[in-house]
Short mmCIF file of C-alpha atoms and ligand atoms in Angstrom, two decimals:
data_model
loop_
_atom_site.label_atom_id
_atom_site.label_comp_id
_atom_site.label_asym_id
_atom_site.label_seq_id
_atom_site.Cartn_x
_atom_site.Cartn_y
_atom_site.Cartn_z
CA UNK A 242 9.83 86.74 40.09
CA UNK A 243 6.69 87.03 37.94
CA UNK A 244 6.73 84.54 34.99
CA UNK A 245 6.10 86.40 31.86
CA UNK A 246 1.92 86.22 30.33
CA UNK A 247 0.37 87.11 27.28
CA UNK A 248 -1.50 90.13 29.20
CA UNK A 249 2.25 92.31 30.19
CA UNK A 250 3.31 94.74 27.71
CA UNK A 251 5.87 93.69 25.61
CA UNK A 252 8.41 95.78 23.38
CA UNK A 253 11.35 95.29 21.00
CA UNK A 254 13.11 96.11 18.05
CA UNK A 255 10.99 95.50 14.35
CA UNK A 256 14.10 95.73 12.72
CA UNK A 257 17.53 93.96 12.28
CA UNK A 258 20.15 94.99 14.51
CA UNK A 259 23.45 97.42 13.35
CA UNK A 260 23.32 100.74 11.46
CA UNK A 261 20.89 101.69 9.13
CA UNK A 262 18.73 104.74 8.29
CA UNK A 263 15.91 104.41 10.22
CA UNK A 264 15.06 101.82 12.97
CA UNK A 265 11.65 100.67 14.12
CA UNK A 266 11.19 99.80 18.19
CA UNK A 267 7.73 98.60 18.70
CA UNK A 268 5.72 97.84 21.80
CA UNK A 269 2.59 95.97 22.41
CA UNK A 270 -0.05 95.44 25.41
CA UNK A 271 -2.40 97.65 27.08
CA UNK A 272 0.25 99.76 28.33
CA UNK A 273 1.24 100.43 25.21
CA UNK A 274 -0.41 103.90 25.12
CA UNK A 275 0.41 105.13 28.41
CA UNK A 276 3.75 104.09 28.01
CA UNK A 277 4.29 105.83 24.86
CA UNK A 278 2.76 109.39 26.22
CA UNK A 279 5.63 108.90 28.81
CA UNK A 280 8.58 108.56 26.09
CA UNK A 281 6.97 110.75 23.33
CA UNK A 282 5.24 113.54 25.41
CA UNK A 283 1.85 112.74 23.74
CA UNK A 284 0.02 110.05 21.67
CA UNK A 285 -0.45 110.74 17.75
CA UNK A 286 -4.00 109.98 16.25
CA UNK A 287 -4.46 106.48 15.63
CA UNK A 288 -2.98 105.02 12.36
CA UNK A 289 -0.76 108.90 11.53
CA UNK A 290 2.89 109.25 11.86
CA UNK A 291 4.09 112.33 13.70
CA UNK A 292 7.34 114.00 14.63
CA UNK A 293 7.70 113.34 18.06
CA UNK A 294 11.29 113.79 20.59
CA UNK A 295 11.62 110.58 22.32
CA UNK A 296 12.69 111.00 26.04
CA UNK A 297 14.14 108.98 28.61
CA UNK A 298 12.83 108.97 32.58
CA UNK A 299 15.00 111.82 33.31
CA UNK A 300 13.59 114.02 30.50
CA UNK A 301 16.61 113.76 28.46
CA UNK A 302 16.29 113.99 24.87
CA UNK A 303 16.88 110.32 22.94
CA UNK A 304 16.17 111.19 19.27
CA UNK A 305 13.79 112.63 17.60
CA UNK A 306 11.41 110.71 15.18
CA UNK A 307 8.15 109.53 14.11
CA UNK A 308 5.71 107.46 16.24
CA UNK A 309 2.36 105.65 15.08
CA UNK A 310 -0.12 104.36 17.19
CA UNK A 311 -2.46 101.89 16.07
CA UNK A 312 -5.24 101.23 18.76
CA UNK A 313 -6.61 97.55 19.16
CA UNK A 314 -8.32 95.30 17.82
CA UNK A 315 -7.31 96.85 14.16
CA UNK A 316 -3.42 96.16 14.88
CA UNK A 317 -1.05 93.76 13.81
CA UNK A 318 -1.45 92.09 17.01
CA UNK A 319 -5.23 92.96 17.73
CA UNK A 320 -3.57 94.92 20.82
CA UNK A 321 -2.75 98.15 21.14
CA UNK A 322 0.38 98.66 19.18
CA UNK A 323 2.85 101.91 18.98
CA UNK A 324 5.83 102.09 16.64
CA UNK A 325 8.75 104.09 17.45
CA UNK A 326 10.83 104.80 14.24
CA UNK A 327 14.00 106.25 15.30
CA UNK A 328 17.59 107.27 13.63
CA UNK A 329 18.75 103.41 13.01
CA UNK A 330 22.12 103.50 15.38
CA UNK A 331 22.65 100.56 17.34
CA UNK A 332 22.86 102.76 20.93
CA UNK A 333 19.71 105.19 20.04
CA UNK A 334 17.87 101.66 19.37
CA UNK A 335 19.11 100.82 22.80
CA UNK A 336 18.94 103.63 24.84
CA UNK A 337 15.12 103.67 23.49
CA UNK A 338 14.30 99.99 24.47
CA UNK A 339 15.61 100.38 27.59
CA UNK A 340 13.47 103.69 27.74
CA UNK A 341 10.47 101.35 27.31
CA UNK A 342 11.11 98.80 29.88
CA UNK A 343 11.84 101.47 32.24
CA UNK A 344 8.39 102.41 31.63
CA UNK A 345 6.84 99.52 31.87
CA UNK A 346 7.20 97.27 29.16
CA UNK A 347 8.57 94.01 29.17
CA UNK A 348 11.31 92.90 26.27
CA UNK A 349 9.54 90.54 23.76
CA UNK A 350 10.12 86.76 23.70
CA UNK A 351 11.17 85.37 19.70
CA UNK A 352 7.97 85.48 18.10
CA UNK A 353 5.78 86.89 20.79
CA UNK A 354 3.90 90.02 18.54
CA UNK A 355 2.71 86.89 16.13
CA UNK A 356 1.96 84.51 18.88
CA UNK A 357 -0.34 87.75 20.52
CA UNK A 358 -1.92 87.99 16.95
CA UNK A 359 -2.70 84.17 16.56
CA UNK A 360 -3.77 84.12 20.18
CA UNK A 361 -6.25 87.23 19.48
CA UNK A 362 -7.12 85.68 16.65
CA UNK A 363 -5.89 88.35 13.92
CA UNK A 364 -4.74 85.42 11.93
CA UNK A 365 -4.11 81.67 12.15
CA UNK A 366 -1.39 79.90 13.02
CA UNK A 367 -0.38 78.93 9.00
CA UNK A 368 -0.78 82.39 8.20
CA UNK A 369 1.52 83.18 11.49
CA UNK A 370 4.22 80.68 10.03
CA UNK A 371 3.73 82.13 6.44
CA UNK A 372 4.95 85.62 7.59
CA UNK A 373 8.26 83.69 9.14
CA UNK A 374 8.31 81.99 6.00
CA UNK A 375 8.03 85.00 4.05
CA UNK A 376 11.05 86.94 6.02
CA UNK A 377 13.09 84.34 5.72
CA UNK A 378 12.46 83.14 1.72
CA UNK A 379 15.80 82.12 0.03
CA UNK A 380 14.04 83.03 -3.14
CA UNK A 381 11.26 84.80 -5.45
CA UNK A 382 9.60 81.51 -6.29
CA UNK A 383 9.74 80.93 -1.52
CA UNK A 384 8.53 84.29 -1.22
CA UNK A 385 5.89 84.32 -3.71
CA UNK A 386 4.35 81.07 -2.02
CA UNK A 387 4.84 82.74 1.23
CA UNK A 388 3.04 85.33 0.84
CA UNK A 389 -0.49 83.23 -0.60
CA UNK A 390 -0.18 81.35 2.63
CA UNK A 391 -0.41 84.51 4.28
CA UNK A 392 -2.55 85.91 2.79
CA UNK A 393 -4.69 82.61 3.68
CA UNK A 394 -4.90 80.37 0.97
CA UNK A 395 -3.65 77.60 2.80
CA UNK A 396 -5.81 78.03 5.59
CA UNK A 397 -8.97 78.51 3.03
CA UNK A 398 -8.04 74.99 1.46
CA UNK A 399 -7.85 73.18 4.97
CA UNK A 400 -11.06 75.16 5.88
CA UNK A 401 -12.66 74.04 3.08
CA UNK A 402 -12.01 69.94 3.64
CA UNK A 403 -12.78 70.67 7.59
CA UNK A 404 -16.30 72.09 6.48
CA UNK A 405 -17.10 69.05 4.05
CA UNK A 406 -15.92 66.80 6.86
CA UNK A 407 -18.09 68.67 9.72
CA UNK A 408 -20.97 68.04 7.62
CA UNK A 409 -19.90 64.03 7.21
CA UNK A 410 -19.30 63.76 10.55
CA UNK A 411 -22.87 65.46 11.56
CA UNK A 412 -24.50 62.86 9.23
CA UNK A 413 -22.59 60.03 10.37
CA UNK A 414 -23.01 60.93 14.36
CA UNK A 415 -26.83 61.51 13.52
CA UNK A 416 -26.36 57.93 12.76
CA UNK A 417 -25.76 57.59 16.47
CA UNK A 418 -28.31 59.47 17.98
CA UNK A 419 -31.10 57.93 16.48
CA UNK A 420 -29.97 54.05 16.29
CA UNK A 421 -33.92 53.05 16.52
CA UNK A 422 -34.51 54.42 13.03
CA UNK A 423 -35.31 51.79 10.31
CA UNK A 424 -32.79 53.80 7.72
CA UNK A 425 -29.75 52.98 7.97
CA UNK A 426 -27.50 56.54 7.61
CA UNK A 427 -23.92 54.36 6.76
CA UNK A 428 -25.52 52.03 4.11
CA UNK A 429 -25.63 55.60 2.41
CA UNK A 430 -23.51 55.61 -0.83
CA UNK A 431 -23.14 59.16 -0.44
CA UNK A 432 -21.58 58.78 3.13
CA UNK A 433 -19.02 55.88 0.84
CA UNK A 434 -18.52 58.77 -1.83
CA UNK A 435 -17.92 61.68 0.51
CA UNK A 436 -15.62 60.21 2.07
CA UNK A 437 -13.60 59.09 -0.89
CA UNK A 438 -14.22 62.53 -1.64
CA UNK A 439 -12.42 64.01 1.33
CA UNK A 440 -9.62 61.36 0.98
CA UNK A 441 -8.49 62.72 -2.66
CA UNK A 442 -8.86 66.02 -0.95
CA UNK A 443 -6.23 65.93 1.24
CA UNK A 444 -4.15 64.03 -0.54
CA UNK A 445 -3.88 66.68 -3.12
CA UNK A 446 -3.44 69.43 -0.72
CA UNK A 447 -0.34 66.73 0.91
CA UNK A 448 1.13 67.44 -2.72
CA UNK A 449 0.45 70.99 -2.64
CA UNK A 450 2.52 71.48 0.98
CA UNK A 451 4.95 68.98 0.15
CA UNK A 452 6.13 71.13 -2.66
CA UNK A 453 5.58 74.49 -0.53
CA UNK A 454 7.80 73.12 2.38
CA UNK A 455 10.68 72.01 -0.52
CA UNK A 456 10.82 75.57 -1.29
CA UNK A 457 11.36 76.41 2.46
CA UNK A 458 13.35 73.72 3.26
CA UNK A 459 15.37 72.14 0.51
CA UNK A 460 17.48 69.27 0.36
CA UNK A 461 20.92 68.64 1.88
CA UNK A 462 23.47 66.96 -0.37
CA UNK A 463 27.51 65.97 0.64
CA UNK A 464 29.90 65.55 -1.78
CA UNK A 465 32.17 62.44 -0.19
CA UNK A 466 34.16 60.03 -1.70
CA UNK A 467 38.36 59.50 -2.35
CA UNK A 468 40.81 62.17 -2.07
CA UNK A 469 41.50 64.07 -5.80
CA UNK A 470 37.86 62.93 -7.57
CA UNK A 471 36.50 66.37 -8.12
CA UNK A 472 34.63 67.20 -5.09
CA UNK A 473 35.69 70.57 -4.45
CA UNK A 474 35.82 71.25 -8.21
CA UNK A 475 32.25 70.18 -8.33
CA UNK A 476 31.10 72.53 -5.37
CA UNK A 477 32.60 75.25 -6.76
CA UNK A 478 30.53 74.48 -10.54
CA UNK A 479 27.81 74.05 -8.89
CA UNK A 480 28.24 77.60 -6.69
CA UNK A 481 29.48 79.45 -9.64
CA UNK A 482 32.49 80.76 -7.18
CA UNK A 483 35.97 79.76 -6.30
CA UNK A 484 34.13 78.69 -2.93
CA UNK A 485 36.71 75.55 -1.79
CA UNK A 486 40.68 75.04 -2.83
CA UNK A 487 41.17 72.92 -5.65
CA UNK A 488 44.68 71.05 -6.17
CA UNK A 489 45.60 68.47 -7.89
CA UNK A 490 47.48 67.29 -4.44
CA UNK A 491 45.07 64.39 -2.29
CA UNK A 492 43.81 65.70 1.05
CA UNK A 493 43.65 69.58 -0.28
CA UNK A 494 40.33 69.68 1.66
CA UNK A 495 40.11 68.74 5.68
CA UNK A 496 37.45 71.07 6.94
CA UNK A 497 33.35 70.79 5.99
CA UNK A 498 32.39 73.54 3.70
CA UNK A 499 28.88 74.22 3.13
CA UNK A 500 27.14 76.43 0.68
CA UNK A 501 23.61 76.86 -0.03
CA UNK A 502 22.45 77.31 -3.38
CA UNK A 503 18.60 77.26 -5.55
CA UNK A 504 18.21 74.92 -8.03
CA UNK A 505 14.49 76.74 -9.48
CA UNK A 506 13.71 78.51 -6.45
CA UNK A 507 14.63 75.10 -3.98
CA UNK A 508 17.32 75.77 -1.50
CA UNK A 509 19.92 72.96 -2.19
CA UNK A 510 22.75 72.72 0.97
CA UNK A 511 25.70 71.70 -0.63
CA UNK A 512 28.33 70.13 1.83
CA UNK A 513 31.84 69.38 0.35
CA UNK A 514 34.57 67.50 2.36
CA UNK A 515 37.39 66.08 2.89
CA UNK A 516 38.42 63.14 1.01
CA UNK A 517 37.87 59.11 2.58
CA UNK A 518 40.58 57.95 3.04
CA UNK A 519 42.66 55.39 5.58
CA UNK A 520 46.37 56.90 5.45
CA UNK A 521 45.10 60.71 6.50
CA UNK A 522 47.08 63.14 8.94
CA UNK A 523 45.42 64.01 12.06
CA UNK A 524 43.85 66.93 10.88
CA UNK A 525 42.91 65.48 7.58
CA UNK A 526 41.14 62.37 9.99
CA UNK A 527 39.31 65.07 11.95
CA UNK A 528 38.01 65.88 8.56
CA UNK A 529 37.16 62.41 7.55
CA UNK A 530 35.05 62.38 11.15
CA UNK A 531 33.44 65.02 9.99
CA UNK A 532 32.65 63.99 6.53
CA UNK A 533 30.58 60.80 7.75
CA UNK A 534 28.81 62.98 10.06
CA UNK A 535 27.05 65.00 7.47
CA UNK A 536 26.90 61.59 5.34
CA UNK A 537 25.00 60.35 8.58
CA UNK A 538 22.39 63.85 8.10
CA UNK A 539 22.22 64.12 4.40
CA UNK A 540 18.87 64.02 2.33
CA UNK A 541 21.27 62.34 -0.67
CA UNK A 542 24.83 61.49 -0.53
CA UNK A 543 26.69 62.54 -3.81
CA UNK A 544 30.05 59.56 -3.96
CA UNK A 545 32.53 61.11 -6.66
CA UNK A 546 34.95 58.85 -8.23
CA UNK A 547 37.26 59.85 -10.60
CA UNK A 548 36.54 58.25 -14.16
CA UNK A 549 40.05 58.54 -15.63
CA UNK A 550 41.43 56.52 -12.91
CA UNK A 551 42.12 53.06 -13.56
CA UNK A 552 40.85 51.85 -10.08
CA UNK A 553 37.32 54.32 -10.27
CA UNK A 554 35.11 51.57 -10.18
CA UNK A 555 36.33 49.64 -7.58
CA UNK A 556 36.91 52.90 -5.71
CA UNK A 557 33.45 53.76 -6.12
CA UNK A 558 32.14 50.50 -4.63
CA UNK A 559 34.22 50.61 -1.67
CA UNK A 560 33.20 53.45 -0.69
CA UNK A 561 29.11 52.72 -1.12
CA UNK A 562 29.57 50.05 1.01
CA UNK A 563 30.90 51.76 3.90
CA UNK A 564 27.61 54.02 3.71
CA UNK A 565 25.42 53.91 6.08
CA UNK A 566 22.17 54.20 3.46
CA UNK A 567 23.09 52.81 0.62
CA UNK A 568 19.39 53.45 -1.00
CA UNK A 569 20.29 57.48 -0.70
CA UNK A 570 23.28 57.53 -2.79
CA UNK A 571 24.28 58.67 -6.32
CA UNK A 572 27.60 57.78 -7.71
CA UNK A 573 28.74 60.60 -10.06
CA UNK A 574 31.60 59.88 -12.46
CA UNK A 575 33.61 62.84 -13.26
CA UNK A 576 36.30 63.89 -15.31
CA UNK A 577 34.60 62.66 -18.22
CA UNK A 578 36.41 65.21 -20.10
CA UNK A 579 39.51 63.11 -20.18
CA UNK A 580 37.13 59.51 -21.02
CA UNK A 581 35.01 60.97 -22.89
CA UNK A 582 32.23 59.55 -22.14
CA UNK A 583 28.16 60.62 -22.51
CA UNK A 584 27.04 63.07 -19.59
CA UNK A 585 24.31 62.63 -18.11
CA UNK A 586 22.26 59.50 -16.13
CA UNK A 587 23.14 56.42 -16.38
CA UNK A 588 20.63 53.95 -14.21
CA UNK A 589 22.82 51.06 -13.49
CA UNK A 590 21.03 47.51 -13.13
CA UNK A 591 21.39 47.05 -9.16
CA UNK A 592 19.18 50.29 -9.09
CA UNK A 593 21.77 52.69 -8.45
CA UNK A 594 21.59 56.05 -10.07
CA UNK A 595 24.67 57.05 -11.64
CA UNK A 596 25.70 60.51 -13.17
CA UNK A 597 28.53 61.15 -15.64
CA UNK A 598 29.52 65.06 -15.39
CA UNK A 599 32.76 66.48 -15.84
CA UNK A 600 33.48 69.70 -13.12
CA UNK A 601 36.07 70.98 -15.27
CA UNK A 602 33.77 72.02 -18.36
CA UNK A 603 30.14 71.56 -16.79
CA UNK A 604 28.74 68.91 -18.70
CA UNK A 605 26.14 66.68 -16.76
CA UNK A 606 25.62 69.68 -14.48
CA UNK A 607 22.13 70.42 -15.82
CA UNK A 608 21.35 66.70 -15.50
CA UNK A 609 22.21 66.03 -11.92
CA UNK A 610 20.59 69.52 -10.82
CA UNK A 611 17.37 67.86 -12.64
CA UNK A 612 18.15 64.48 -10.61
CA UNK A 613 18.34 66.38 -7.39
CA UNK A 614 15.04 67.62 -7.65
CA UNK A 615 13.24 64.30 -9.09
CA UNK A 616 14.73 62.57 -5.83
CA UNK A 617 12.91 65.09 -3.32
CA UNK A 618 9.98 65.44 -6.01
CA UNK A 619 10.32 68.49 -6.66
CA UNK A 620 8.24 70.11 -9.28
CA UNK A 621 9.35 73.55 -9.95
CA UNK A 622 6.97 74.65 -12.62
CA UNK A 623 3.58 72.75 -10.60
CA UNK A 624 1.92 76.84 -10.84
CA UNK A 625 0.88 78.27 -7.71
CA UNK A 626 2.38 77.13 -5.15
CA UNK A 627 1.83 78.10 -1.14
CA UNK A 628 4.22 78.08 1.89
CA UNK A 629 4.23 74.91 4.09
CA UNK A 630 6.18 73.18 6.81
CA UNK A 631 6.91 69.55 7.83
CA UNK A 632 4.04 69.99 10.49
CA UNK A 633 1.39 70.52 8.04
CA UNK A 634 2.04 67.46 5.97
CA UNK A 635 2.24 65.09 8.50
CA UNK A 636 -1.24 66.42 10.06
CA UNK A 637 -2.65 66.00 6.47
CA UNK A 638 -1.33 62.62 6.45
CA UNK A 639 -2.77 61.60 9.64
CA UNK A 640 -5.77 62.98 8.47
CA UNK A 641 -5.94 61.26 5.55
CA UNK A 642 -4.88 57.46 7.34
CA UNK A 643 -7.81 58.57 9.43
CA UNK A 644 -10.39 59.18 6.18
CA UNK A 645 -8.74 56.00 4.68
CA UNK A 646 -9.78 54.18 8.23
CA UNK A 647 -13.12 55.26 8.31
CA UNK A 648 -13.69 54.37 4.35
CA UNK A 649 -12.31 50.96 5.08
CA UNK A 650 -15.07 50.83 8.44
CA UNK A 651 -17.50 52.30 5.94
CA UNK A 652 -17.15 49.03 3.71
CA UNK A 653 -17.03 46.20 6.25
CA UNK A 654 -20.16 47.32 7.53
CA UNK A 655 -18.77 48.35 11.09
CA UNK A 656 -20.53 50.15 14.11
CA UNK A 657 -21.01 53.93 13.44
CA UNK A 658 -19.35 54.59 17.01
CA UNK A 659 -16.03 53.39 14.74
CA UNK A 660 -16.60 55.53 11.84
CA UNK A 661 -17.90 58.51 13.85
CA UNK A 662 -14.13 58.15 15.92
CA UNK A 663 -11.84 57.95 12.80
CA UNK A 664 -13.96 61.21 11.40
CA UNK A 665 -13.57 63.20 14.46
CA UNK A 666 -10.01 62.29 14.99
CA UNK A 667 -9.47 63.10 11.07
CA UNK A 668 -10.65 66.97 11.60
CA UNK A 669 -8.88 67.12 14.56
CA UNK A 670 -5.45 66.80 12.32
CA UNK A 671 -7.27 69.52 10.25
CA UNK A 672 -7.54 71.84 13.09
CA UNK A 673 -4.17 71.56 14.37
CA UNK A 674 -2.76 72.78 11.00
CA UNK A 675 -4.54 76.49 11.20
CA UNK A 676 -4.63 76.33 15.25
CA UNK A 677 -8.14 76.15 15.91
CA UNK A 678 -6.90 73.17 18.29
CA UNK A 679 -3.51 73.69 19.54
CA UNK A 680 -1.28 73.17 22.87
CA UNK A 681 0.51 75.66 24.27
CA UNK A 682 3.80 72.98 23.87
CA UNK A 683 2.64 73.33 20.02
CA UNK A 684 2.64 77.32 19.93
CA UNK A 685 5.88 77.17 22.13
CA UNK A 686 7.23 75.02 19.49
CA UNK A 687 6.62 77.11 16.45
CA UNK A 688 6.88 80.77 18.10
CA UNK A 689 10.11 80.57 19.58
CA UNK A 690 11.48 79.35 16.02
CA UNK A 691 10.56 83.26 15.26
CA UNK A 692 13.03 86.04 15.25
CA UNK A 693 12.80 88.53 18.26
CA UNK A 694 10.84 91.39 17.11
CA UNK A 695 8.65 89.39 15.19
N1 GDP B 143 40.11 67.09 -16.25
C1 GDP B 143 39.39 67.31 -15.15
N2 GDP B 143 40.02 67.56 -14.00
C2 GDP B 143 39.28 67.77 -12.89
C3 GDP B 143 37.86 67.72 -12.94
N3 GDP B 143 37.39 67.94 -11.67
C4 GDP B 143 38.47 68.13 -10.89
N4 GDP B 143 39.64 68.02 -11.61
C5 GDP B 143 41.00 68.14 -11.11
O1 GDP B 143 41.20 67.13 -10.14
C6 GDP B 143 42.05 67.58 -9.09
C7 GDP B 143 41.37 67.36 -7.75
O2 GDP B 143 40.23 68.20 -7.67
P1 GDP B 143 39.56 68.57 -6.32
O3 GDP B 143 38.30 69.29 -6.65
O4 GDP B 143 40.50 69.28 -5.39
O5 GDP B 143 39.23 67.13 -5.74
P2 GDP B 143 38.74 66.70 -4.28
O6 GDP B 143 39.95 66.26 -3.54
O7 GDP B 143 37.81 65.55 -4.51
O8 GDP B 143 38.08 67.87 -3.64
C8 GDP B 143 42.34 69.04 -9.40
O9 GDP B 143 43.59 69.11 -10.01
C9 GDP B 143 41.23 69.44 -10.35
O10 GDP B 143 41.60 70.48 -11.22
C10 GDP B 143 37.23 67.44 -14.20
O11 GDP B 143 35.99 67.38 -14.35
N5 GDP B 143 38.05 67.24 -15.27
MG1 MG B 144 38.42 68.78 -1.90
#
């Protein structure tokens, strides 16, 4: 068996799977023409759809519908591309595909037509993630941010710090070549000043992605504590649906119910379960199990305690001490309804934020959706903001330890060999983040997160 390369010709379908009007099959490689005069009885000038009957190898008639063909290098994935768009039925998608194999064509790995575009350089590898990004946006404000990524304003901004660092690095290494000169390059202020330069650079483009990759990837909060505090009550106000059963008897809830919601445009995963307690059934204890796995996971922990009840304080500090992380937990009082106490935050002295709210009539809510976001620093009105991942702010980081290094270097007067080795690892982090240095284990990493088709 031949292991699959970037040089076969690769086809599958552009669009989700199931019924729908009108279904999009698309194949890519240099067989891509051939192939299609074999299914569709002739090629269509480049870049015009034409009513075509698509065939299969015994001349039997699939469907009949329009095909493009969009000759390389001015194609999505700089190769030559053909779309079929058929009738959207599940078996005409199929019988076509396997049309297209039969031909020739090999069925596309997850995120193989983007990977061929990066690799032919049609676009760079955060403009490759921004179109992911983009499909799979959980709201306007991800979308909108997706789509200046793709549209390479990401990539300009890292360009833009790799080109003032090129040019500090050249100066620096010059530094190198000619250590006989009387002038000594690093005594420079400039070099000091550029330097600092790029350092407040990246940091501010951190910010930028840290906020972008928020919007992708939210937070994750669990709503744990005892049995009959408001857990599932607050789920459901914060859902706006009657998502999880709500009695007034302990141990209502034994499985782990999640539900993702926005709070301004960030996706928040809510997790409700079932109540800690020690005198639980055997299916409610499953559900305990459970609960402190996703305590384990969780960006913030959100303990409930009933205020009304006598024993809520006590309650509450038992069960903060048999967290794991202490530091990531907020204790929210409900039912203030019945005390009436003041919603909102309360910081308590030992540090630990707590939240009065009552579930039943939504006070508070508007404060601990506010709270939520301050912990993750959020900023949902910071203006324009672009697509990131994870990936991209830890190669900023790196980059910027490595700027911080060489500034530090700069000022105790070290060799230029040390300086010259901080710079050039710095725009190496650079590079990785639009792909202009990559390994395959890296593109394996982030194409196969793709969707097939893509
Ligand atoms: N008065 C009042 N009752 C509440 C409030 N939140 C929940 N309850 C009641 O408390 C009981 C337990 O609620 P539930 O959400 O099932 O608690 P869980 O076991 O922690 O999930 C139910 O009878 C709810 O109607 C609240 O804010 N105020
Ligand atoms: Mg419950």
């Amino acid at each position: 068996m031949t292991l699959p390369t970037d040089s076969d010709t690769i086809a599958a379908p552009a669009t989700p799977p199931g019924s729908g009007g009108v279904a999009v099959v698309r194949l890519s490689g240099n067989a891509a023409e051939k192939i299609a005069i074999r299914v569709a009885g002739e090629i269509t000038p480049p870049r015009q759809a034409s009513l075509r009957n698509f065939r299969d190898a015994e001349g039997c008639r699939i469907d009949q519908g329009l095909l493009i063909y969009f000759p390389g290098p001015a194609s999505f994935t700089g190769e030559d591309v053909v779309e079929f768009h058929c009738h959207g039925g599940p078996i005409v998608v199929d019988l076509l595909l396997q049309t297209l194999l039969q031909a020739g064509a090999r069925f596309a790995q997850p995120g193989e037509f983007s990977r061929r575009a990066f690799l032919n350089g049609r676009m760079d590898l955060t403009q490759a993630e921004a179109v992911a990004d983009l499909i799979e946006a959980g709201s306007v404000q991800a979308a909108r941010a997706a789509v200046r990524s793709m549209r390479g304003e990401f990539s300009k901004q890292v360009h833009t710090l790799a080109e003032d660092l090129l040019e500090l690095r050249v100066f620096v290494e010059a530094s190198l070549d000619f250590p006989d000169e009387e002038i000594d390059f690093l005594a420079d202020e400039s070099v000091t000043r550029r330097c600092e330069a790029l350092c407040a650079g990246v940091d501010e483009l951190a910010a930028t992605a840290k906020q972008g990759a928020l919007l992708r990837d939210g937070m994750s909060v669990v709503l744990a504590g005892p049995p009959n505090a408001g857990k599932s009550s607050l789920l459901n106000r914060l859902t706006g649906q009657e998502t999880a059963i709500v009695t007034h008897l302990p141990g209502t809830t034994r499985d782990v119910l999640r539900e993702r919601i926005s709070i301004d445009g960030m996706p928040l995963h809510v997790v409700d379960t079932a109540g800690l307690r020690g005198d639980a059934d055997l299916v409610e204890a499953e559900g305990i199990r459970r609960a402190r796995r996703e305590i384990e996971t969780a960006d913030r922990v959100l303990l409930v305690v009933d205020a009304s009840a006598a024993l809520a304080d006590t309650e509450g500090a038992d069960a903060m001490a048999d967290l794991p992380d202490k530091a990531a937990c907020t204790i929210i009082r409900n039912k203030i309804d019945l005390t009436g106490e003041e919603p909102g935050l309360v910081q308590r002295e030992d540090g630990v934020a707590v939240l009065a709210v009552s579930a039943l009539t939504g006070s508070g809510l508007a404060a601990l959706r506010a709270h939520l976001s301050s912990i993750v620093g959020y900023e949902p009105h910071a203006g324009a903001s672009l697509s990131a991942r994870t990936r991209h702010i830890d190669a900023l980081r790196q980059a910027g330890m490595r700027l911080q290094e060489a500034r530090s270097r700069l000022a105790g007067g070290h060799s230029p060999e040390i300086v010259a080795e901080e710079l050039r690892l710095a725009h190496q982090s650079l590079g990785e983040i639009t792909g202009e240095i990559s390994s395959e284990d890296l593109l394996g990493r982030i194409f196969s997160s793709f969707c097939i088709g893509k």
